XYZ file of C-alpha atoms in Angstrom:
207
model
C 37.287 119.392 95.624
C 33.342 118.484 95.293
C 32.394 115.287 94.030
C 29.196 114.107 92.358
C 26.501 113.057 94.915
C 24.594 110.043 93.254
C 22.343 109.580 95.994
C 21.085 113.319 95.980
C 20.794 113.101 92.309
C 18.734 109.959 92.402
C 16.344 111.281 95.236
C 16.048 114.540 93.184
C 15.256 112.860 89.887
C 12.906 110.099 91.614
C 10.413 112.704 92.674
C 10.055 114.309 89.158
C 6.537 113.923 87.547
C 5.671 110.831 85.570
C 5.157 112.885 82.267
C 8.913 114.037 82.459
C 10.004 110.226 83.015
C 8.247 109.475 79.755
C 9.517 112.443 77.934
C 13.262 111.469 79.028
C 12.849 108.038 77.953
C 11.421 109.100 74.479
C 14.554 111.442 74.274
C 16.852 109.092 75.040
C 15.765 106.715 72.687
C 16.016 109.094 70.050
C 19.676 110.157 70.738
C 20.569 106.438 70.990
C 18.890 105.036 67.961
C 18.798 108.281 65.450
C 21.956 110.148 66.764
C 24.309 110.274 63.740
C 21.142 110.696 61.064
C 19.923 113.751 63.222
C 22.974 114.841 64.971
C 22.828 118.543 64.061
C 19.784 119.291 65.958
C 20.635 116.862 69.084
C 23.957 118.586 69.228
C 22.103 121.931 69.074
C 19.804 120.286 72.129
C 22.906 119.553 73.890
C 24.463 122.853 73.738
C 21.204 124.446 74.409
C 21.106 122.655 77.877
C 24.465 123.562 78.354
C 23.760 127.311 77.630
C 20.580 127.313 79.820
C 22.590 125.708 82.879
C 25.606 127.750 82.450
C 23.526 131.132 82.259
C 21.028 130.033 85.098
C 23.875 129.786 87.817
C 25.515 132.911 86.787
C 25.571 135.188 90.103
C 22.855 137.914 88.770
C 19.546 138.965 89.961
C 16.949 136.271 90.564
C 14.319 138.031 88.400
C 16.910 138.056 85.383
C 18.214 134.581 85.778
C 15.664 132.676 83.619
C 15.300 135.289 80.743
C 19.146 134.935 80.664
C 19.066 131.105 80.740
C 16.503 130.940 77.785
C 18.771 133.634 75.919
C 21.878 131.409 76.544
C 20.175 128.156 75.353
C 19.014 129.777 72.130
C 22.436 131.424 71.416
C 24.711 128.516 72.287
C 22.305 125.815 70.530
C 22.328 128.283 67.342
C 25.975 128.604 67.298
C 26.477 125.025 67.480
C 24.509 124.330 64.278
C 26.554 126.754 62.486
C 29.748 125.251 63.601
C 28.730 121.591 63.983
C 32.040 119.741 63.735
C 33.609 122.286 66.375
C 30.936 121.785 68.678
C 30.910 118.020 68.614
C 34.354 118.023 69.220
C 33.811 120.207 72.417
C 31.125 118.005 73.251
C 33.144 114.964 73.203
C 36.181 116.502 74.953
C 33.826 117.742 77.719
C 32.387 114.353 78.216
C 35.440 112.917 78.343
C 36.912 115.419 80.739
C 34.058 115.263 83.205
C 34.195 111.186 83.023
C 37.765 111.416 83.980
C 37.539 113.947 86.763
C 34.576 112.154 88.255
C 36.891 108.626 88.474
C 39.932 110.543 89.439
C 38.028 112.530 92.064
C 36.594 109.025 93.667
C 39.592 106.777 93.553
C 42.573 109.198 94.352
C 43.223 111.887 96.706
C 45.073 114.144 94.124
C 46.090 118.095 94.361
C 43.768 120.325 92.365
C 46.515 121.006 89.825
C 47.210 117.377 88.785
C 43.249 116.674 88.633
C 42.710 119.516 86.174
C 45.691 118.630 84.318
C 44.664 114.959 83.968
C 40.979 116.564 82.932
C 42.832 118.693 80.131
C 44.691 115.663 78.814
C 41.427 113.851 78.678
C 39.534 116.505 76.991
C 42.526 116.961 74.087
C 42.702 113.263 73.620
C 38.552 113.303 73.182
C 38.430 116.170 70.860
C 41.373 115.086 68.732
C 39.733 111.525 68.250
C 36.427 113.587 67.215
C 38.344 115.194 64.488
C 39.857 112.187 63.134
C 36.713 109.846 63.619
C 33.909 112.520 63.508
C 30.989 110.114 62.665
C 31.947 107.313 65.075
C 32.724 109.970 67.774
C 29.458 111.345 67.150
C 27.338 108.214 67.480
C 29.180 107.663 70.677
C 28.797 110.818 72.144
C 25.150 111.052 71.371
C 24.571 107.461 72.496
C 26.136 108.246 75.751
C 23.551 111.240 76.363
C 20.757 109.072 75.092
C 21.778 106.607 77.725
C 21.884 109.146 80.441
C 18.421 110.192 79.452
C 16.965 106.847 79.197
C 18.117 106.213 82.420
C 16.944 108.992 84.198
C 13.334 108.348 82.712
C 13.660 104.639 84.055
C 14.204 106.300 87.485
C 11.268 108.460 87.351
C 9.134 105.466 86.218
C 10.683 103.131 88.655
C 9.750 105.203 91.514
C 6.215 104.960 91.026
C 6.403 101.319 92.559
C 8.403 102.062 95.797
C 9.411 98.445 96.108
C 10.821 98.211 92.769
C 12.414 101.593 93.224
C 14.030 100.779 96.623
C 15.495 97.690 95.014
C 17.156 99.646 92.136
C 17.908 102.648 94.343
C 19.919 100.190 96.757
C 21.764 98.923 93.494
C 22.546 102.172 92.369
C 24.027 103.468 95.450
C 25.703 100.397 96.967
C 27.202 98.881 93.999
C 29.821 101.355 92.691
C 29.961 99.606 89.436
C 26.265 99.244 88.692
C 25.552 102.882 87.674
C 28.610 103.168 85.350
C 28.087 99.811 83.772
C 24.313 100.524 83.047
C 24.994 104.113 81.759
C 27.982 102.303 79.226
C 25.804 99.332 78.399
C 23.223 101.830 76.898
C 25.761 104.093 75.237
C 27.427 101.025 73.547
C 24.127 99.579 72.353
C 23.412 103.013 70.741
C 27.021 103.063 69.479
C 26.625 99.763 67.643
C 23.055 100.445 66.289
C 24.318 103.777 64.688
C 27.304 102.057 63.572
C 25.759 99.281 61.869
C 23.512 102.139 60.110
C 26.749 103.930 59.074
C 28.287 100.730 57.616
C 25.019 100.180 55.730
C 25.138 103.514 54.255
C 28.798 103.625 53.192
C 28.235 100.216 51.644
C 25.366 101.846 49.859
C 27.252 104.805 48.660
C 30.192 102.649 47.473
C 28.254 100.306 45.554
C-alpha cells in the first residue's frame, strides 16, 4: 500500500510561488476563523477542489483533463451547496478515514482488507457524529482544512529564507510528531475560536 510521502510533498510545496503562499495563508485563516459563519461556500470550495482532483486524474486524453476537471469542480461544488448537511457529513467521514488510514499504514503492517475495514469504521463514526453534532463537527472539519492551508502557506513563505526553511523542514521530516501536532494545534485553535462564537450566538438567541 502506498503511504503519504511527506518529504516529497514539502519539497513540491516549498517551490511554489510566493503569491500562492500568501493566498493559502489567508484562505487558511478564513477557514479557521469564519468556518461556521460561512460554512456553505467553504464546504462548496472543499468539494470543488475534490471534484477537480478526481476528474483531473481520470484516465482520459490529456487535452480533455483540464476542462473535465473544472466541470467536476463546479458540479461537485454546486451539489454540495444543495445538500449541505450531507456534504459536511461526507467531508467529516472522508477526513477521518484518511487520517486513520495514514496512521494505520505508518504504524502497522496489516492486510489490505483490514486497513480498508478500519478506514470504513472511521468514516462511519465521523459521519454519524456529524449528524448528531453538526455545528461542532463543521467547526472542527473547516478548522482542520484551514490549518492545513495555513501550514502549506507557511511552508512556501519559509522557503524564502533557506536557513529558516532547512530548520523547519528538518523538524517536519525528522520528528514524526511535529507535523501532526502543528496540524492539530491549528485545527483546535480554530475549533475553539468558532465554538466560542457558537456559544455567544446561542446565548444571544436564548436571551
